[in-house]
Coordinates of C-alpha atoms and ligand atoms in Angstrom, one line a residue:
M18 CA 28.2 20.5 -27.5
S19 CA 29.9 22.0 -24.5
A20 CA 32.2 20.0 -22.3
R21 CA 29.8 20.4 -19.5
F22 CA 27.0 18.9 -21.5
R23 CA 29.2 16.0 -22.6
A24 CA 30.2 15.4 -19.0
A25 CA 26.6 15.4 -17.9
A26 CA 25.7 12.9 -20.6
A27 CA 28.6 10.7 -19.5
G28 CA 27.5 10.9 -15.9
I29 CA 23.8 10.2 -16.7
S30 CA 24.7 7.2 -18.9
G31 CA 26.9 5.9 -16.1
A32 CA 24.1 6.3 -13.6
V33 CA 21.7 4.4 -15.8
V34 CA 24.2 1.6 -16.2
A35 CA 24.7 1.5 -12.4
F36 CA 21.0 1.3 -11.7
G37 CA 20.4 -1.1 -14.5
M38 CA 23.1 -3.4 -13.2
A39 CA 21.6 -3.2 -9.7
E40 CA 18.1 -4.0 -11.0
L41 CA 19.5 -6.9 -13.0
I42 CA 21.3 -8.4 -10.0
H43 CA 18.1 -8.0 -8.0
G44 CA 16.2 -9.8 -10.7
L45 CA 18.7 -12.6 -10.9
Y46 CA 19.1 -12.9 -7.2
P47 CA 16.1 -11.6 -5.2
P48 CA 17.8 -11.6 -1.8
V49 CA 19.5 -8.5 -3.1
P50 CA 16.8 -5.9 -2.9
S51 CA 16.1 -3.5 -5.7
V52 CA 18.3 -0.5 -4.7
F53 CA 15.9 1.8 -6.5
V54 CA 12.8 0.6 -4.8
S55 CA 14.6 0.6 -1.4
L56 CA 15.6 4.2 -1.9
A57 CA 12.1 5.2 -2.9
Q58 CA 10.8 3.3 0.1
T59 CA 13.2 5.1 2.4
V60 CA 12.0 8.5 1.0
V61 CA 8.4 7.4 1.8
E62 CA 9.3 6.5 5.3
L63 CA 11.3 9.7 6.0
T64 CA 8.5 11.9 4.6
P65 CA 7.1 13.7 7.6
G66 CA 3.4 13.2 8.4
G67 CA 2.7 16.9 7.7
I68 CA 3.5 16.4 4.0
V69 CA 1.5 13.3 3.7
T70 CA -1.6 14.4 5.7
Q71 CA -3.5 15.2 2.5
G72 CA -4.2 11.5 2.4
I73 CA -2.8 8.1 3.0
E74 CA -3.7 7.1 -0.5
T75 CA -0.9 9.4 -1.5
L76 CA 1.3 6.4 -0.8
G77 CA -0.9 3.7 -2.0
K78 CA -1.9 5.1 -5.4
A79 CA -1.4 8.1 -7.6
D80 CA 1.7 9.5 -6.0
V81 CA 3.9 6.5 -6.6
P82 CA 4.5 7.4 -10.2
V83 CA 5.2 11.0 -9.1
L84 CA 7.6 9.8 -6.5
I85 CA 9.4 7.4 -8.8
S86 CA 9.8 9.9 -11.6
S87 CA 11.1 12.7 -9.3
M88 CA 13.5 10.2 -7.9
I89 CA 14.7 9.2 -11.4
L90 CA 15.0 12.9 -12.3
G91 CA 16.9 13.6 -9.0
A92 CA 19.3 10.7 -9.6
L93 CA 20.1 11.9 -13.2
V94 CA 20.7 15.4 -12.0
V95 CA 23.1 14.2 -9.3
A96 CA 24.9 12.0 -11.9
A97 CA 25.2 14.9 -14.3
L98 CA 26.6 17.2 -11.6
L99 CA 28.9 14.5 -10.3
A100 CA 30.5 13.9 -13.7
N101 CA 31.2 17.6 -14.0
V102 CA 32.7 17.7 -10.5
S103 CA 34.9 14.8 -11.5
L104 CA 36.4 16.9 -14.3
R105 CA 38.1 19.1 -11.8
F106 CA 38.1 17.3 -8.5
S107 CA 38.3 13.6 -9.2
S108 CA 39.0 12.7 -5.5
A109 CA 35.9 14.6 -4.4
A110 CA 33.9 12.8 -7.0
I111 CA 35.1 9.4 -5.9
F112 CA 34.3 10.3 -2.3
I113 CA 30.8 11.3 -3.3
V114 CA 30.3 8.0 -5.2
G115 CA 31.4 6.3 -2.0
V116 CA 28.9 8.2 0.0
L117 CA 26.1 7.3 -2.5
G118 CA 27.2 3.7 -2.2
V119 CA 26.8 3.8 1.6
V120 CA 23.4 5.5 1.2
A121 CA 22.3 2.8 -1.3
V122 CA 23.4 0.0 1.0
A123 CA 21.7 1.6 4.0
A124 CA 18.4 2.0 2.0
A125 CA 18.7 -1.6 0.8
F126 CA 19.2 -2.8 4.4
T127 CA 15.8 -1.4 5.4
D128 CA 14.4 -4.3 3.4
P129 CA 14.0 -7.0 6.1
F130 CA 14.9 -9.7 3.7
A131 CA 18.1 -8.2 2.4
A132 CA 21.0 -10.6 2.3
P133 CA 23.8 -8.5 3.7
I134 CA 27.0 -9.5 1.9
P135 CA 25.5 -10.0 -1.6
T136 CA 23.8 -6.7 -1.2
V137 CA 27.0 -4.8 -0.4
V138 CA 28.8 -6.6 -3.3
A139 CA 25.9 -5.8 -5.7
V140 CA 26.1 -2.1 -4.8
I141 CA 29.9 -2.0 -5.2
V142 CA 29.7 -3.9 -8.5
S143 CA 26.9 -1.6 -9.9
L144 CA 28.7 1.6 -8.8
A145 CA 32.0 0.4 -10.3
A146 CA 30.2 -0.5 -13.6
G147 CA 28.6 3.0 -13.6
V148 CA 31.8 4.8 -12.8
A149 CA 33.7 2.8 -15.5
V150 CA 31.2 3.6 -18.1
A151 CA 31.1 7.3 -17.2
E152 CA 34.9 7.4 -17.2
F153 CA 35.0 5.7 -20.6
L154 CA 32.5 8.2 -22.0
L155 CA 34.4 11.1 -20.5
S156 CA 37.5 9.9 -22.3
V157 CA 35.6 9.3 -25.5
A158 CA 34.4 12.9 -25.1
G159 CA 38.0 14.1 -24.9
L160 CA 37.5 15.3 -21.4
R161 CA 40.1 13.0 -19.8
E162 CA 43.8 13.4 -20.3
P163 CA 45.6 10.9 -18.3
A164 CA 49.0 11.0 -20.1
K165 CA 50.0 14.6 -20.0
P166 CA 48.8 16.3 -16.9
A167 CA 50.6 19.5 -17.8
E168 CA 48.9 20.0 -21.1
S169 CA 45.5 21.5 -20.9
F170 CA 42.9 21.4 -23.6
G171 CA 39.2 21.7 -23.1
A172 CA 36.5 21.5 -25.7
A173 CA 37.7 24.5 -27.5
S174 CA 41.4 23.7 -27.7
G175 CA 41.0 20.3 -29.3
P176 CA 40.9 19.9 -33.0
P177 CA 37.6 20.8 -34.5
E178 CA 35.0 18.0 -34.2
T179 CA 34.2 16.1 -37.3
P180 CA 30.6 15.2 -37.8
G181 CA 29.8 11.6 -37.9
D182 CA 31.2 8.6 -36.2
V183 CA 34.9 8.9 -36.9
R184 CA 37.1 8.0 -34.0
R185 CA 40.5 9.5 -33.5
R186 CA 43.2 9.2 -31.0
E187 CA 43.9 12.4 -29.2
A188 CA 47.5 13.5 -28.4
G189 CA 46.8 13.2 -24.7
G190 CA 45.8 9.6 -25.0
S191 CA 42.1 10.0 -24.5
I192 CA 39.8 8.9 -27.3
S193 CA 37.8 11.5 -29.0
V194 CA 35.0 11.1 -31.6
G195 CA 32.7 13.5 -33.2
R196 CA 29.6 14.8 -31.5
G197 CA 27.4 12.2 -33.2
G198 CA 29.8 9.5 -32.2
F199 CA 29.9 10.6 -28.6
L200 CA 26.1 10.7 -28.4
A201 CA 25.9 7.3 -30.1
V202 CA 28.3 5.7 -27.6
S203 CA 26.8 7.3 -24.6
G204 CA 23.3 6.6 -25.8
A205 CA 24.2 2.9 -26.3
A206 CA 25.5 2.7 -22.8
A207 CA 22.4 4.3 -21.4
F208 CA 20.3 1.9 -23.5
A209 CA 22.2 -1.1 -22.3
G210 CA 21.6 0.1 -18.7
L211 CA 17.8 0.5 -19.4
V212 CA 17.7 -3.0 -21.0
A213 CA 19.4 -4.4 -17.9
A214 CA 16.9 -2.6 -15.6
G215 CA 14.0 -3.8 -17.7
A216 CA 15.3 -7.4 -17.6
G217 CA 15.8 -7.2 -13.9
R218 CA 12.3 -5.9 -13.3
L219 CA 10.8 -8.7 -15.5
L220 CA 12.8 -11.3 -13.7
A221 CA 11.9 -10.0 -10.3
R222 CA 8.2 -10.0 -11.2
G223 CA 8.4 -13.5 -12.5
A224 CA 9.5 -14.6 -9.0
P225 CA 7.3 -16.7 -6.7
Q226 CA 3.5 -16.3 -6.4
T227 CA 2.4 -14.2 -9.4
S228 CA -0.6 -16.4 -10.0
A229 CA -4.0 -16.0 -8.4
P230 CA -4.1 -16.9 -4.7
H231 CA -4.9 -20.5 -3.9
R232 CA -8.4 -21.5 -2.8
L233 CA -8.5 -22.2 0.9
N234 CA -8.9 -25.9 1.8
L235 CA -9.3 -26.3 5.5
P236 CA -9.8 -29.7 7.0
D237 CA -13.2 -30.7 8.5
S238 CA -14.9 -27.6 6.9
K239 CA -18.5 -27.3 7.7
Q240 CA -21.2 -24.6 7.6
G241 CA -22.6 -22.4 10.3
G242 CA -21.6 -24.0 13.6
G243 CA -22.9 -27.4 14.7
S244 CA -20.7 -30.2 16.0
G245 CA -17.3 -30.9 14.4
G246 CA -16.4 -34.2 12.7
G247 CA -12.7 -33.9 13.4
K248 CA -10.5 -35.6 15.9
K249 CA -10.2 -32.6 18.2
A250 CA -13.8 -31.6 19.0
A251 CA -12.6 -28.2 20.1
V252 CA -11.3 -27.2 16.7
E253 CA -13.8 -26.1 14.2
H254 CA -13.6 -24.5 10.7
E255 CA -16.8 -22.6 10.1
T256 CA -17.7 -21.2 6.8
L257 CA -20.5 -18.9 5.9
P258 CA -23.5 -19.8 3.6
E259 CA -23.8 -17.8 0.4
P260 CA -25.1 -14.3 1.2
P261 CA -28.9 -14.2 1.1
A262 CA -30.4 -12.7 -2.1
A263 CA -32.2 -10.1 0.1
A264 CA -28.8 -8.6 1.1
S265 CA -28.3 -7.4 -2.5
I266 CA -30.2 -4.9 -4.6
E267 CA -29.9 -5.5 -8.3
V268 CA -29.4 -2.1 -9.8
P269 CA -26.8 -1.1 -12.5
G270 CA -23.9 0.6 -10.8
M271 CA -24.4 -1.0 -7.4
P272 CA -21.2 -2.3 -5.9
E273 CA -21.0 -6.0 -5.4
L274 CA -22.1 -6.9 -1.9
V275 CA -18.8 -8.9 -1.4
T276 CA -16.0 -7.1 -3.1
P277 CA -13.9 -9.4 -5.4
A278 CA -10.3 -9.6 -4.2
S279 CA -9.1 -8.1 -7.5
S280 CA -11.0 -4.9 -7.0
F281 CA -10.6 -4.6 -3.2
Y282 CA -9.2 -1.2 -2.4
L283 CA -5.5 -1.1 -1.8
I284 CA -3.6 1.1 0.6
D285 CA -0.2 0.7 2.1
T286 CA 3.2 2.3 2.4
A287 CA 5.0 -0.6 0.8
L288 CA 6.2 0.3 -2.8
T289 CA 6.5 -3.4 -3.4
S290 CA 4.6 -5.9 -1.2
P291 CA 6.8 -8.0 1.2
R292 CA 6.9 -11.6 0.0
V293 CA 6.6 -13.9 3.0
S294 CA 6.3 -17.6 2.6
K295 CA 3.7 -19.6 4.6
E296 CA 6.5 -22.0 5.6
S297 CA 8.7 -19.4 7.1
W298 CA 6.0 -17.2 8.6
T299 CA 5.8 -16.9 12.3
L300 CA 3.7 -14.8 14.6
S301 CA 5.1 -13.8 18.0
V302 CA 2.6 -12.8 20.6
G303 CA 4.3 -10.9 23.4
G304 CA 4.7 -7.8 25.5
A305 CA 2.6 -7.5 28.6
V306 CA 1.2 -11.0 28.5
D307 CA 1.5 -13.9 30.9
N308 CA 2.6 -16.4 28.3
P309 CA 4.5 -15.0 25.3
F310 CA 4.7 -17.5 22.5
E311 CA 5.4 -17.9 18.8
M312 CA 3.3 -19.7 16.3
S313 CA 3.6 -21.0 12.7
Y314 CA 1.1 -20.9 9.9
K315 CA 0.3 -24.5 10.6
D316 CA -0.3 -23.7 14.2
L317 CA -2.7 -20.9 13.2
L318 CA -4.7 -23.2 10.9
G319 CA -4.7 -25.8 13.6
M320 CA -6.9 -23.5 15.7
S321 CA -10.6 -22.9 15.2
T322 CA -11.2 -20.8 12.2
R323 CA -14.2 -18.9 10.9
E324 CA -15.4 -16.8 8.1
S325 CA -16.6 -13.2 8.8
D326 CA -18.0 -10.6 6.6
I327 CA -16.3 -7.3 7.5
T328 CA -16.2 -4.0 5.7
L329 CA -12.8 -2.4 5.8
S330 CA -12.3 1.2 5.1
C331 CA -9.4 3.7 5.0
V332 CA -9.4 6.9 7.1
S333 CA -8.2 8.8 4.0
N334 CA -11.3 7.9 2.0
P335 CA -12.9 11.2 0.9
V336 CA -16.6 11.5 1.1
G337 CA -17.9 9.5 -1.9
G338 CA -14.6 7.9 -2.4
G339 CA -13.6 4.3 -3.1
L340 CA -11.3 3.4 -0.2
V341 CA -13.9 1.0 1.3
S342 CA -14.6 -2.6 0.5
N343 CA -16.4 -5.5 1.9
G344 CA -14.6 -8.8 2.3
R345 CA -15.4 -12.3 3.4
W346 CA -12.4 -13.0 5.6
T347 CA -11.2 -16.3 7.0
G348 CA -9.2 -16.3 10.1
V349 CA -8.8 -17.2 13.8
L350 CA -10.4 -15.0 16.4
L351 CA -7.9 -12.6 17.8
S352 CA -9.3 -13.3 21.2
D353 CA -8.4 -17.0 20.8
V354 CA -4.8 -16.1 19.9
L355 CA -4.7 -13.8 22.9
A356 CA -6.1 -16.5 25.2
E357 CA -3.2 -18.7 24.3
A358 CA -1.0 -15.9 25.6
G359 CA -3.0 -15.8 28.8
V360 CA -4.8 -12.6 28.0
G361 CA -8.4 -12.2 28.9
R362 CA -10.7 -9.2 29.1
E363 CA -10.5 -8.9 32.9
K364 CA -6.7 -8.9 32.7
I365 CA -6.2 -5.8 30.6
G366 CA -4.1 -3.3 32.6
R367 CA -2.3 -0.1 32.0
A368 CA 0.7 -2.1 30.6
S369 CA -1.5 -4.0 28.1
E370 CA -4.0 -1.3 27.2
Q371 CA -2.9 -1.2 23.5
L372 CA -2.6 -4.0 21.0
V373 CA 0.2 -3.3 18.5
G374 CA 0.3 -5.3 15.2
R375 CA 3.7 -5.2 13.6
S376 CA 4.3 -6.1 10.0
V377 CA 7.4 -7.8 8.6
D378 CA 8.2 -4.4 7.0
G379 CA 8.2 -2.6 10.3
W380 CA 4.8 -0.9 9.8
T381 CA 2.7 -0.8 12.9
S382 CA -0.9 -0.3 13.9
G383 CA -2.4 0.0 17.4
F384 CA -5.8 0.0 19.1
K385 CA -7.4 -0.6 22.5
T386 CA -6.8 -4.2 23.5
E387 CA -10.4 -4.1 24.7
L388 CA -11.6 -4.1 21.1
A389 CA -10.1 -7.5 20.5
L390 CA -12.0 -9.0 23.5
D391 CA -15.4 -7.3 23.5
G392 CA -17.1 -9.9 21.4
R393 CA -16.6 -8.4 17.9
E394 CA -15.1 -10.7 15.3
A395 CA -11.6 -9.3 15.3
L396 CA -9.6 -11.7 13.1
V397 CA -6.1 -12.9 12.6
A398 CA -7.0 -13.4 9.0
F399 CA -5.4 -15.6 6.3
G400 CA -8.2 -15.8 3.7
L401 CA -10.2 -13.4 1.6
N402 CA -13.3 -14.6 -0.2
G403 CA -12.5 -18.2 0.1
S404 CA -8.9 -17.9 -1.1
E405 CA -5.6 -17.2 0.6
L406 CA -4.9 -13.6 1.0
P407 CA -3.5 -11.9 -2.1
I408 CA 0.1 -10.8 -1.5
K409 CA -0.9 -7.1 -1.8
H410 CA -3.5 -7.6 0.9
G411 CA -1.2 -9.1 3.5
Y412 CA -0.3 -12.7 2.5
P413 CA 0.0 -14.9 4.4
V414 CA -1.6 -13.3 7.5
R415 CA -3.1 -9.9 8.5
L416 CA -5.4 -8.4 11.1
V417 CA -8.9 -7.3 10.3
I418 CA -10.8 -5.6 13.1
P419 CA -14.5 -4.5 12.6
G420 CA -15.4 -0.9 13.4
I421 CA -12.0 0.9 13.2
Y422 CA -10.1 2.2 10.2
G423 CA -7.3 0.2 8.6
Y424 CA -4.5 2.5 9.7
V425 CA -5.0 1.7 13.4
S426 CA -5.8 -2.0 13.0
A427 CA -5.5 -3.9 9.8
T428 CA -1.8 -4.8 9.8
K429 CA -0.8 -6.7 6.6
W430 CA 2.1 -9.2 6.5
L431 CA 1.6 -9.5 10.2
T432 CA 4.4 -11.0 12.2
E433 CA 4.1 -9.7 15.7
I434 CA 1.3 -8.9 18.2
E435 CA 2.5 -6.9 21.2
L436 CA 0.5 -5.8 24.2
T437 CA 1.8 -2.5 25.5
D438 CA 0.7 0.7 27.1
W439 CA -1.2 3.5 25.4
D440 CA 2.0 5.7 25.1
F441 CA 3.3 3.8 22.1
D442 CA 2.4 5.6 18.9
A443 CA 2.0 3.4 15.8
Y444 CA 3.1 4.4 12.2
W445 CA 0.4 6.9 11.3
I446 CA 0.0 8.2 14.8
Q447 CA 3.6 9.3 14.7
R448 CA 2.6 11.1 11.4
T449 CA -0.1 13.1 13.1
W450 CA -3.2 11.0 12.4
A451 CA -5.7 10.5 15.2
K452 CA -4.8 8.0 17.9
E453 CA -8.1 6.2 17.8
G454 CA -9.9 5.5 14.5
P455 CA -13.5 4.5 14.9
V456 CA -15.1 4.4 11.4
K457 CA -17.5 7.3 10.9
T458 CA -20.9 6.4 9.6
Q459 CA -20.9 7.1 5.9
S460 CA -22.9 6.6 2.7
R461 CA -22.2 6.9 -0.9
I462 CA -24.3 7.2 -4.1
D463 CA -23.0 4.7 -6.6
T464 CA -25.7 4.2 -9.3
V465 CA -25.6 7.8 -10.5
G466 CA -22.4 9.9 -11.0
D467 CA -21.7 13.5 -10.4
G468 CA -22.4 15.5 -13.6
D469 CA -24.5 12.7 -15.1
T470 CA -27.3 13.4 -17.5
A471 CA -30.4 11.2 -17.2
Q472 CA -33.7 10.8 -18.8
P473 CA -36.9 11.9 -17.0
G474 CA -38.7 9.1 -15.2
R475 CA -37.8 6.4 -12.8
L476 CA -34.1 6.8 -11.7
P477 CA -32.8 4.4 -9.0
V478 CA -30.5 6.4 -6.7
G479 CA -28.6 3.7 -4.8
G480 CA -25.4 2.7 -3.2
V481 CA -23.8 1.6 0.0
A482 CA -23.9 2.9 3.6
W483 CA -21.6 1.6 6.4
A484 CA -21.1 1.9 10.1
P485 CA -19.1 -1.2 10.8
H486 CA -20.1 -3.0 14.1
R487 CA -23.0 -0.6 14.6
G488 CA -24.9 -1.5 11.4
I489 CA -27.2 0.7 9.3
S490 CA -30.8 1.3 10.3
K491 CA -31.9 3.9 7.8
V492 CA -30.7 5.6 4.6
E493 CA -32.3 8.7 3.2
V494 CA -31.9 10.4 -0.2
S495 CA -32.5 14.0 -1.0
T496 CA -33.0 15.2 -4.5
D497 CA -33.3 18.9 -3.6
G498 CA -30.0 19.7 -2.0
G499 CA -31.0 18.5 1.5
E500 CA -34.3 20.3 1.9
T501 CA -36.4 17.2 1.9
W502 CA -35.4 13.6 2.6
N503 CA -36.8 10.4 1.3
K504 CA -36.4 7.0 3.0
A505 CA -34.5 4.6 0.8
R506 CA -35.3 0.9 0.5
L507 CA -32.7 -1.1 2.3
A508 CA -31.3 -4.5 1.4
S509 CA -31.0 -6.8 4.4
Q510 CA -28.0 -6.2 6.6
L511 CA -25.5 -9.0 5.8
D512 CA -23.7 -8.5 9.1
L513 CA -23.5 -5.8 11.7
D514 CA -19.9 -5.3 10.5
T515 CA -20.7 -4.8 6.8
W516 CA -22.0 -2.1 4.6
R517 CA -25.6 -2.2 3.5
Q518 CA -27.1 -1.5 0.1
Y519 CA -29.9 0.9 -0.4
V520 CA -31.9 2.4 -3.3
Y521 CA -34.4 5.2 -3.7
D522 CA -36.6 5.0 -6.8
W523 CA -36.6 8.6 -7.8
D524 CA -39.1 10.0 -10.3
A525 CA -36.8 12.3 -12.0
K526 CA -38.2 15.6 -13.4
P527 CA -36.4 17.7 -16.0
G528 CA -33.9 20.2 -14.5
T529 CA -30.6 20.1 -12.6
H530 CA -30.8 18.5 -9.2
T531 CA -28.5 18.2 -6.2
L532 CA -28.6 14.7 -4.8
Q533 CA -27.5 13.8 -1.3
V534 CA -27.5 10.7 0.9
R535 CA -27.3 10.2 4.6
A536 CA -27.3 7.1 6.8
T537 CA -28.3 6.4 10.3
D538 CA -26.4 3.7 12.3
G539 CA -27.8 0.9 14.3
K540 CA -27.8 3.0 17.4
G541 CA -30.0 5.6 15.8
T542 CA -27.3 8.2 15.2
T543 CA -27.4 9.9 11.8
Q544 CA -24.1 10.7 10.1
T545 CA -23.0 14.2 10.6
S546 CA -23.5 16.8 7.8
A547 CA -20.5 18.7 9.1
K548 CA -17.8 18.5 6.4
A549 CA -14.4 17.3 7.6
P550 CA -11.4 16.3 5.5
P551 CA -9.8 12.8 5.9
H552 CA -7.1 14.1 8.2
P553 CA -6.8 13.5 11.1
S554 CA -9.8 11.2 11.9
G555 CA -11.7 10.5 8.7
A556 CA -13.9 12.5 6.3
S557 CA -17.4 13.5 7.2
G558 CA -20.3 15.2 5.4
Y559 CA -23.0 14.1 3.0
H560 CA -22.0 12.7 -0.4
T561 CA -23.4 15.3 -2.8
I562 CA -23.7 15.0 -6.6
S563 CA -25.3 17.0 -9.3
V564 CA -27.5 15.4 -12.0
T565 CA -29.2 16.9 -15.0
V566 CA -32.4 15.4 -16.1
A567 CA -33.4 16.2 -19.7
Ligands
MTE6 N1 2.0 -3.6 6.7 C1 1.0 -2.7 6.4 N2 -0.3 -2.9 6.8 C2 -1.2 -2.0 6.5 C3 -0.9 -0.8 5.9 C4 0.5 -0.5 5.6 O1 0.8 0.5 5.0 N3 1.4 -1.5 5.8 N4 -1.9 0.1 5.6 C5 -3.1 0.0 6.4 C6 -4.2 0.9 5.9 S1 -4.0 2.5 6.1 C7 -5.3 0.3 5.4 S2 -6.7 1.3 5.1 C8 -5.5 -1.1 5.2 C9 -5.8 -1.4 3.8 O2 -5.9 -2.7 3.5 P1 -6.1 -3.3 2.0 O3 -4.9 -2.7 1.2 O4 -6.0 -4.7 2.1 O5 -7.4 -2.7 1.5 O6 -4.3 -1.8 5.5 C10 -3.6 -1.4 6.6 N5 -2.5 -2.3 6.8
MO7 MO1 -6.0 3.5 5.6

C-alpha cells in the first residue's frame, strides 16, 4: 500500500467525517443548512442554461442522483489530493481547507433561512473534525513525523509492515500499524462519518410537516356562488361541486380527471423544498403599483377565496410525457390581490407590463400582467384538492395561472409579487427559455402503451388532451400512421382551463399499427404536427405509438 494511497484514504475518511459532522449538526439544529445540499444547490444555480436546455426536468427528477453522486465523487477526489498535498506542503493544504470552508459557508448562506453565526461555527467545527481525523490517520499510516524533521522516512524506509492489527510506536513519534490496521482505523472513521451523516439526514427529515397536508377548513364555506352567510357580505369562500360523471371516461389506463396531490407532477430547482410556516409567511406586493403592501397568511384567507380546476403543465414535457397534471386549486384571485395594490387592467403601463412572482428561494417567474386581469382564474393558491398545498408543491402559497407553462408563472413558496417592465428576465428566461410560455395544444394516448401487444377486437384508445384556457373541441385518433383520422368520443369539458378525456373505440385487426392522436382547441385550431423539442418554448408534434395486435 503506497504512501500516496494511504494519504488518500486518510483524506477521504477525514472528508467523510467532516460532511457527516455537518449533516449531523444540520439534523440537530435545522437553522444550520445542510452544507452538502447547499453546495449541490449552488451547482444547480450556477449551471448555465445551455447545459440544462435538454429539459427542466433535469433538475426536478432523474439528474438529482447523478448530480449528488458526482458531487460526492468530486469531494472525495479533492480530499484524497488534499491529503497528499499536505504531506509536502502543509501550509498550502491548510490554506486550501480554509478556502473550502469559505466556499461551504458561502453555499450555505444561499439558503434564505440560514442562521449566520451557527452556520459558520458548524462549518469550522466540521472541517476541524475532518482535518483532525485525517491528521490522525496520516500519523497512524506513518506519514507524519513531527519529532524529527531532519530524519526522513517514507513508506519504504520504515520497518516492514506486519500484517494484522499490531500497533507500534515509530521512532519519529508517529504511530504506525500494519496495512490491515490502517485500513481498519480509517474505515472506522469513515463509517462513523457515514453514521453521523445518516443520523443527520434522518433527524432533518423528521423535522416539521412530514405528515400529509391538512384538509382546508375555510369559514363560511359554501358551494357555487349565492349569497354568503358571514359577517362580511363581500367575503365569500366558494367551493366546487364534485366533477360531473360525464367529465370522466372509465377506461383502464385513463388518468384520473383530477390528479391526486401525491401523483401530481413535480418540477423545481430546489433540491430540498423550502420550509415556510404559515405563521411567518408574508406576501409583499410592490414594484410599479400605487399602493404597495404586505399581507399575512391570515390576511389572504380573509379575502374571498374560490376553487378552480386548472391543468398545469411544464414546458419541458416531451410529447407523450407526464409533466402535466390537473389540480383543483383553492386560492384568492390574483386580480383581487392586485386590486388591493391599486392595480387595474386600465392602469397597466410600460413600468408594470410584467408580473414577477418571487419565491423564498429566490426563484422567479414572470408573465404579462394583462394575463392576471383578463378574466381568467389566475390564483394566489394555498390549497390543492381540498387540502393545504403539499410542501413540494409550494406550501404555503403559490401562483397558478391558466394557459401558460409553469416556468413563467407558477411560482411555488411565493413571497413577493412585483410589477415591473418587460426587460426583467426571470429564472428560466435568463437560461435561454422563451420569454412567453403559452401552453401548446397537446394530446396524449394513455390507455395503450408504445410497444404494447393487444388482442384483436375492441381496443379503447384514450387519454387526455389539453389547451388550457382555450379548451378542447375535438380529438382525433389515427391507427394507420396519420393517413386517416377518426373522431374520438369526448368526455365533457370540466373547465376551459383543464384537460379533457377522450376515447376512440378501435376495432383492432392483427398486425403492427402506428397510433397517433391530435387535438383541436376551443378556437378551432388543431395542434401542429411539426415536431419541436421542449426547448425553448414547449414540445410539439403528435404523440405516436406502435401497437402489435396478435
Ligand atoms: N420556487 C419555484 N417555483 C416553481 C419552480 C421552481 O423551480 N421554483 N418551477 C416551476 C415549474 S418549471 C413548473 S412546471 C411548476 C411545477 O409545479 P409542480 O411541481 O407543483 O407541478 O412550478 C414552477 N414553480
Ligand atoms: Mo416547468
